[in-house]
XYZ file of C-alpha atoms in Angstrom:
513
model
C 0.000 0.000 0.000
C 1.100 3.542 -0.772
C -0.593 6.175 1.353
C 0.666 9.638 0.520
C -0.265 13.294 0.792
C -2.361 14.514 -2.105
C 0.306 16.899 -3.365
C 0.466 16.597 -7.122
C -2.762 14.599 -7.451
C -5.288 17.387 -7.958
C -5.278 21.131 -7.802
C -8.002 23.444 -6.590
C -8.129 25.175 -9.967
C -8.782 21.839 -11.644
C -11.590 20.927 -9.280
C -13.231 24.320 -9.666
C -13.360 23.967 -13.452
C -16.345 21.647 -13.288
C -18.865 23.239 -15.639
C -22.592 23.547 -15.099
C -24.336 22.057 -18.107
C -27.979 22.564 -17.160
C -29.101 25.410 -19.400
C -27.031 24.611 -22.464
C -29.325 26.476 -24.823
C -32.932 27.440 -25.218
C -33.170 25.156 -28.250
C -31.840 22.221 -26.235
C -34.497 22.706 -23.564
C -37.252 23.025 -26.161
C -36.400 19.562 -27.494
C -37.215 17.851 -24.187
C -40.474 15.904 -24.198
C -43.304 17.315 -22.099
C -44.042 15.362 -18.930
C -47.731 15.166 -19.839
C -46.754 13.485 -23.136
C -44.290 11.025 -21.616
C -46.750 10.134 -18.838
C -50.152 10.172 -20.584
C -51.902 8.400 -17.687
C -51.460 11.490 -15.521
C -54.496 13.714 -15.990
C -54.647 17.446 -15.368
C -56.592 18.373 -12.263
C -59.673 20.569 -12.313
C -57.706 23.798 -12.057
C -58.256 27.114 -13.808
C -56.122 28.061 -16.805
C -54.076 31.240 -16.768
C -55.805 34.301 -18.228
C -54.944 37.947 -18.815
C -57.021 38.756 -15.742
C -54.741 36.586 -13.620
C -51.634 38.182 -15.082
C -53.035 41.634 -14.378
C -53.461 40.720 -10.722
C -49.937 39.322 -10.450
C -48.594 42.534 -11.977
C -50.508 44.504 -9.350
C -48.658 42.588 -6.613
C -45.220 42.380 -8.243
C -43.334 44.674 -10.607
C -43.761 43.543 -14.200
C -40.084 42.535 -14.324
C -40.839 39.867 -11.716
C -43.714 38.354 -13.701
C -42.002 36.289 -16.389
C -44.043 35.247 -19.410
C -41.516 35.125 -22.257
C -41.557 31.591 -23.695
C -37.784 31.389 -24.060
C -37.206 32.486 -20.466
C -39.824 30.050 -19.185
C -38.002 26.974 -20.502
C -35.325 27.182 -17.814
C -38.025 27.034 -15.114
C -40.135 24.347 -16.789
C -37.297 21.808 -17.151
C -35.758 19.942 -14.230
C -32.011 19.642 -13.571
C -31.779 16.121 -14.996
C -33.736 17.196 -18.083
C -36.135 14.315 -17.392
C -39.307 16.368 -16.837
C -40.759 19.394 -18.601
C -43.820 21.369 -17.639
C -45.840 23.878 -19.633
C -46.177 26.800 -17.232
C -46.902 30.139 -18.842
C -45.770 32.341 -15.965
C -43.070 32.529 -13.306
C -43.632 34.779 -10.298
C -40.644 36.024 -8.295
C -41.701 37.495 -4.945
C -39.217 39.056 -2.537
C -41.261 39.058 0.677
C -43.519 36.777 2.670
C -46.407 39.198 2.196
C -46.036 38.931 -1.580
C -46.085 35.135 -1.354
C -49.183 35.366 0.826
C -51.021 37.633 -1.615
C -50.147 35.382 -4.557
C -51.259 32.178 -2.845
C -54.491 33.681 -1.521
C -55.400 34.774 -5.040
C -54.393 31.462 -6.621
C -56.432 29.593 -4.024
C -59.483 31.787 -4.670
C -59.085 31.319 -8.435
C -58.141 27.608 -8.144
C -54.860 28.151 -9.965
C -52.355 25.372 -9.269
C -48.928 26.506 -8.029
C -45.504 24.874 -8.324
C -43.036 26.242 -5.731
C -39.472 26.337 -7.040
C -36.147 27.049 -5.364
C -32.856 26.346 -7.100
C -34.472 23.640 -9.253
C -31.802 21.081 -8.394
C -34.234 18.333 -7.352
C -33.834 14.858 -8.807
C -37.402 13.513 -8.721
C -39.332 16.124 -10.702
C -40.703 17.865 -7.630
C -39.639 21.400 -8.514
C -41.098 21.750 -12.022
C -44.720 21.785 -13.202
C -46.373 18.695 -14.618
C -48.883 20.712 -16.632
C -49.343 24.501 -16.637
C -49.058 25.300 -12.933
C -48.011 28.818 -11.937
C -44.336 28.684 -10.928
C -43.532 30.588 -7.744
C -39.775 31.059 -7.590
C -38.042 31.976 -4.330
C -34.876 33.109 -6.144
C -35.223 36.726 -4.970
C -36.006 35.813 -1.358
C -32.311 35.729 -0.523
C -31.842 37.932 2.542
C -29.724 36.795 5.479
C -31.650 38.247 8.407
C -29.296 37.477 11.288
C -26.424 35.305 12.482
C -26.043 34.942 16.243
C -22.374 34.242 16.986
C -23.150 33.128 20.527
C -25.917 30.620 19.838
C -24.886 29.787 16.275
C -28.412 30.370 14.954
C -28.852 31.615 11.388
C -32.128 33.229 10.319
C -32.642 33.796 6.604
C -35.129 33.798 3.769
C -35.853 30.564 1.947
C -34.261 31.594 -1.345
C -30.718 31.875 0.006
C -28.287 29.646 -1.892
C -26.672 27.062 0.376
C -23.123 27.879 -0.713
C -23.690 31.587 -0.046
C -24.970 30.781 3.433
C -21.893 28.656 4.054
C -19.691 31.640 3.203
C -21.754 33.960 5.390
C -21.656 31.799 8.520
C -17.941 31.105 7.983
C -17.405 34.807 8.724
C -18.760 34.103 12.207
C -16.766 30.912 12.834
C -19.698 28.658 11.958
C -20.634 26.171 9.253
C -23.899 24.953 7.749
C -25.033 21.587 9.134
C -25.599 20.224 5.633
C -23.513 20.113 2.472
C -24.620 18.971 -0.974
C -23.060 18.637 -4.396
C -25.688 21.125 -5.617
C -24.766 23.711 -2.965
C -23.868 26.310 -5.592
C -27.473 26.387 -6.852
C -29.830 24.842 -4.300
C -31.872 27.024 -1.938
C -32.141 26.444 1.787
C -35.940 26.488 1.491
C -35.786 23.695 -1.052
C -33.376 21.785 1.181
C -35.895 22.044 4.002
C -38.897 21.233 1.827
C -37.191 18.021 0.693
C -35.462 17.317 4.028
C -32.157 17.092 2.169
C -29.515 14.836 3.702
C -26.096 15.256 2.128
C -22.566 14.463 3.154
C -22.630 15.912 6.698
C -25.609 13.951 7.996
C -23.361 11.331 9.626
C -21.921 13.990 11.941
C -24.660 16.604 12.304
C -27.866 14.647 11.744
C -30.886 15.538 9.612
C -32.572 18.897 9.191
C -35.315 17.748 11.556
C -32.748 18.317 14.290
C -30.959 21.374 12.881
C -33.982 23.472 11.915
C -35.233 25.380 14.951
C -38.001 27.354 13.312
C -39.850 27.963 10.076
C -42.102 30.614 8.601
C -44.391 29.250 5.899
C -47.400 30.330 3.880
C -50.396 28.027 3.499
C -52.382 27.592 0.302
C -54.980 30.144 1.458
C -52.316 32.778 2.072
C -52.233 32.390 5.852
C -48.748 33.024 7.245
C -47.652 30.437 9.809
C -45.029 32.014 12.065
C -43.084 29.239 13.782
C -39.774 31.056 13.339
C -38.419 30.160 16.761
C -34.686 30.386 17.438
C -34.991 28.351 20.620
C -33.480 24.911 21.017
C -36.234 23.917 23.431
C -39.899 24.701 22.836
C -42.341 22.028 23.966
C -45.570 23.978 23.535
C -47.840 21.632 21.660
C -47.532 20.207 18.171
C -44.166 20.760 16.492
C -45.638 22.297 13.365
C -42.295 22.995 11.691
C -41.941 19.276 10.990
C -45.025 19.363 8.747
C -43.114 21.506 6.283
C -39.840 19.575 6.518
C -39.942 17.020 3.728
C -43.448 17.850 2.479
C -42.011 19.230 -0.792
C -44.168 22.330 -0.947
C -47.442 20.387 -0.863
C -48.556 21.748 2.529
C -47.166 25.273 2.336
C -44.304 27.343 0.991
C -41.386 27.890 3.360
C -40.409 31.575 3.364
C -37.974 31.884 6.286
C -35.902 29.496 8.366
C -33.958 29.484 11.621
C -31.222 26.880 11.578
C -28.629 25.799 14.134
C -25.095 26.055 12.732
C -22.248 24.122 14.388
C -18.830 25.699 15.026
C -16.410 25.671 12.111
C -13.910 22.834 12.701
C -10.346 23.918 13.407
C -8.880 20.785 11.856
C -10.144 18.892 8.803
C -8.520 15.884 7.163
C -9.580 13.777 4.203
C -8.450 10.309 3.180
C -9.291 8.965 -0.281
C -8.823 5.191 -0.146
C -8.829 2.233 -2.550
C -10.392 -1.124 -1.626
C -10.868 -4.349 -3.555
C -14.177 -5.624 -2.146
C -17.362 -4.279 -0.635
C -16.859 -6.519 2.386
C -13.709 -4.505 3.089
C -15.729 -1.301 2.739
C -17.948 -2.489 5.587
C -14.956 -3.626 7.646
C -13.336 -0.222 7.157
C -16.543 1.523 8.220
C -16.735 -0.467 11.442
C -13.084 0.290 12.140
C -13.548 4.008 11.374
C -16.392 4.305 13.866
C -14.259 2.600 16.489
C -10.995 4.491 15.873
C -12.215 7.926 14.768
C -15.293 8.239 16.950
C -16.397 11.821 17.469
C -14.205 13.321 14.714
C -15.647 11.159 11.896
C -17.708 13.572 9.791
C -18.145 11.810 6.424
C -17.826 8.297 5.060
C -18.531 8.345 1.329
C -18.462 5.338 -0.997
C -17.912 5.091 -4.765
C -17.673 2.068 -7.034
C -15.367 2.123 -10.044
C -18.038 3.194 -12.519
C -18.984 6.193 -10.390
C -15.389 7.232 -9.709
C -14.056 6.901 -13.242
C -17.073 8.642 -14.736
C -16.248 11.789 -12.762
C -12.510 11.461 -13.436
C -12.917 11.095 -17.205
C -15.724 13.589 -17.830
C -14.000 16.396 -15.940
C -10.429 15.320 -16.761
C -9.390 15.046 -13.119
C -6.251 13.187 -12.008
C -7.227 10.058 -10.102
C -6.020 9.872 -6.468
C -6.152 6.045 -6.455
C -5.363 3.376 -9.090
C -7.888 3.677 -11.913
C -8.845 0.008 -11.748
C -9.732 0.036 -8.060
C -13.138 -1.649 -7.558
C -14.222 0.562 -4.656
C -13.138 3.884 -3.181
C -13.863 5.679 0.067
C -13.678 9.343 0.973
C -13.350 9.645 4.736
C -13.385 13.055 6.415
C -12.524 13.948 9.986
C -13.230 17.308 11.595
C -12.403 18.482 15.081
C -10.777 21.118 17.239
C -7.186 19.896 17.557
C -5.125 19.135 14.460
C -2.478 17.079 16.259
C -5.073 14.971 18.058
C -7.090 14.402 14.874
C -4.066 13.550 12.737
C -2.899 11.034 15.331
C -6.300 9.350 15.387
C -6.486 9.273 11.584
C -2.949 7.913 11.315
C -3.709 5.173 13.835
C -6.890 4.236 11.969
C -5.125 4.084 8.595
C -2.300 2.013 10.024
C -4.705 -0.523 11.487
C -6.798 -0.625 8.304
C -3.631 -1.240 6.290
C -2.324 -3.938 8.599
C -5.658 -5.746 8.439
C -5.617 -5.636 4.638
C -8.746 -3.510 4.303
C -7.236 -0.776 2.106
C -4.792 -1.084 -0.789
C -3.828 2.468 -1.629
C -4.806 6.011 -0.872
C -4.245 9.715 -0.627
C -4.563 12.010 2.387
C -5.077 15.764 2.533
C -5.158 18.418 5.232
C -4.733 21.608 3.167
C -8.059 23.239 2.203
C -7.299 23.333 -1.527
C -6.381 19.635 -1.551
C -9.414 18.726 0.538
C -11.682 20.620 -1.858
C -10.060 18.870 -4.806
C -10.699 15.418 -3.375
C -14.259 16.327 -2.450
C -14.831 17.621 -5.963
C -14.375 14.106 -7.325
C -17.207 12.831 -5.156
C -19.398 15.846 -5.891
C -18.819 15.579 -9.654
C -20.293 12.099 -9.967
C -23.924 13.166 -10.330
C -23.115 15.697 -13.046
C -20.832 13.271 -14.905
C -23.590 10.691 -15.301
C -25.660 13.049 -17.456
C -22.958 12.884 -20.115
C -23.955 9.298 -20.932
C -27.401 10.476 -22.045
C -30.434 9.633 -19.913
C -30.097 8.797 -16.202
C -32.387 6.406 -14.314
C -31.713 7.534 -10.775
C -32.616 5.729 -7.545
C -31.989 7.034 -4.041
C -32.606 4.263 -1.555
C -31.765 3.525 2.053
C -31.273 -0.088 3.059
C -29.703 -2.092 5.874
C -25.984 -1.716 5.382
C -25.298 -5.432 4.928
C -27.345 -5.294 1.692
C -25.927 -1.948 0.561
C -24.306 -2.999 -2.743
C -26.367 -6.080 -3.636
C -28.879 -4.182 -5.764
C -26.106 -2.744 -7.969
C -24.843 -6.243 -8.788
C -28.386 -7.488 -9.395
C -29.141 -4.630 -11.778
C -25.862 -5.073 -13.652
C -26.826 -8.685 -14.334
C -30.438 -7.827 -15.133
C -29.465 -5.135 -17.670
C -26.392 -6.741 -19.246
C -28.102 -7.381 -22.613
C -29.564 -3.881 -23.004
C -28.272 -0.563 -24.321
C -27.332 0.517 -20.802
C -24.055 2.461 -20.732
C -23.423 2.253 -17.013
C -24.907 0.767 -13.851
C -23.101 2.079 -10.803
C -23.521 2.912 -7.145
C -22.212 5.527 -4.736
C -23.448 7.208 -1.613
C -23.351 7.679 2.119
C -22.354 4.443 3.834
C -22.552 6.224 7.171
C -26.342 6.489 6.957
C -27.130 3.545 4.672
C -27.995 5.694 1.645
C -27.158 4.264 -1.792
C -27.444 6.211 -5.039
C -28.073 3.617 -7.753
C -27.613 5.137 -11.200
C -28.238 3.567 -14.589
C -27.501 5.419 -17.822
C -28.430 4.880 -21.457
C -27.959 6.972 -24.617
C -31.611 8.068 -24.466
C -34.781 7.363 -22.537
C -35.843 3.765 -23.200
C -39.123 2.447 -21.801
C -37.916 -1.163 -22.155
C -34.952 -0.415 -19.903
C -37.239 1.358 -17.454
C -39.519 -1.682 -17.316
C -36.553 -3.879 -16.405
C -35.642 -1.502 -13.580
C -39.080 -0.694 -12.202
C -40.819 -1.957 -10.186
C -38.004 -4.458 -9.491
C -35.851 -1.891 -7.648
C -38.758 -0.796 -5.470
C -39.872 -4.363 -4.753
C -36.345 -5.376 -3.782
C -35.961 -2.335 -1.535
C -39.290 -2.992 0.176
C -38.414 -6.669 0.651
C -35.257 -5.630 2.503
C -37.160 -3.151 4.712
C -35.606 -0.157 3.018
C -36.919 3.195 1.810
C -37.451 4.044 -1.858
C -36.336 7.614 -1.146
C -33.566 8.223 1.347
C -33.036 11.944 0.758
C -34.277 13.095 -2.661
C -37.961 13.044 -1.750
C -40.856 11.683 -3.814
C -41.679 14.511 -6.181
C -43.549 13.469 -9.311
C -41.324 10.524 -10.122
C -41.991 8.457 -6.999
C -45.432 9.577 -5.861
C -47.130 6.465 -7.221
C -44.619 4.048 -5.686
C -44.638 5.445 -2.155
C -46.715 2.423 -1.068
C -43.499 0.391 -1.166
C -42.350 2.372 1.870
C -45.557 3.598 3.531
C -48.505 1.590 4.834
C -52.055 2.225 3.644
C -52.876 3.760 7.027
C -49.908 6.137 6.822
C -50.856 7.192 3.286
C -54.439 7.817 4.398
C -53.220 10.099 7.178
C -50.929 11.945 4.746
C -53.893 12.549 2.420
C -56.001 13.816 5.348
C -53.280 16.272 6.367
C -53.028 17.486 2.758
C -56.806 17.962 2.573
C -56.785 19.947 5.822
C -53.859 22.182 4.885
C -54.712 22.623 1.190
C -58.363 21.653 0.590
C -58.361 22.803 -3.046
C -55.120 20.958 -3.737
C -53.396 23.874 -5.450
C -49.927 23.399 -3.932
C -47.547 21.295 -6.020
C -50.190 18.910 -7.362
C -49.271 15.467 -8.756
C -46.378 15.265 -6.268
C -45.711 13.209 -3.102
C -49.163 11.614 -2.744
C -50.296 8.787 -5.050
C -52.671 9.524 -7.936
C -56.210 9.881 -6.672
C -55.125 10.874 -3.171
C -54.905 14.615 -3.924
């Protein structure tokens, strides 16, 4: 084994060159098939269609520049990040304040106009774009940081703040955001909350259900729900904030958030390791928990297809041998560099002596750490270069973590599939299964679904670990939720949004809206 510092492997300038390919051209977006055409069984609800009268009202609430109706401009809002779904909305509204959101929703509810809330539009299950012609309400201009309390570590901000910008802001106060995502340069904190995003820091800092202290949200009828508490302890009745966490904009639109930010670590180290079997991945994970304990902040897994896709698409030097079957990115973060480096060194020595790891690279300088992380964060983007991506985000008992990848590779071996690979967060049992083909192919889809969902359900897993349900998974939620649970979800939806105007066709199964 050769375990060396990452000097010479990657540079920060190389990792920051990763391009964003979403809005390649207006023509490219126009060529994407409408969702209502690809999914003809989905029928438009009994909602009103947009008229000049409606537009006149919106322009009385917002300046005309924030009421977007140009067809070319609309394409970027109608198409999802994966370019898998395309709506036919004829207007995008861009409020700046909670009162503007309230006025818009009250009017839409009165007029029975369906509304699609949209943040950074980085979702992966079609939850942030219209299915038909819903009014798009974008939070892009709701980007004010209201306060950062250096003593308590509580950040209060509007829902449209970009996660990466918030990270920079709280860094100024010696803090960090409790979540980190590959889409941090585009995603909004409100969207993160609405989907209960997980990400690469969940192992250390837990889910947003623990980090979010308070929420302000607007119901379908325009009522403003002020639960914007900054208190860690508030046991006064129902914890209403949790209704909006993970409900994907179907119960209300999050407008402000109070979130607990942990202190910025004084010492961060990253090890990028090569392993030759998944059994050794699990052995290394058990050893890492034992040896690294409280400083273990991330434990990320990549198979060869995932790793080499990112390396080749973005022309990044590989920190491990290119033929390595499995790779791990392990991060430690703490308050004492000497202490942390000693613990990491001891862990790596034991893992080497036990034959768990074959090769690797370590980094402690910020630029090198960012470069190694960029490999992991580039995987999702790299997959789109194969053509169409069939994407599955499942959580399963860790002993079964990689089995489904091997099963799908065998099941799809005689098809036009380009790649079938897996990566994800071993620390919380979250696998990202990705299958690519040159273009969308219904025969390939039929070999994948419902098999993937049935297998996941059989192993007591969840069909959506962190991406949410959106449009893509709303009709397969029964694989993870009982009939009684789904009935209660539908009752809550009916109570909160009786006309069903908020993000229709999402989360709940067809017929439950």
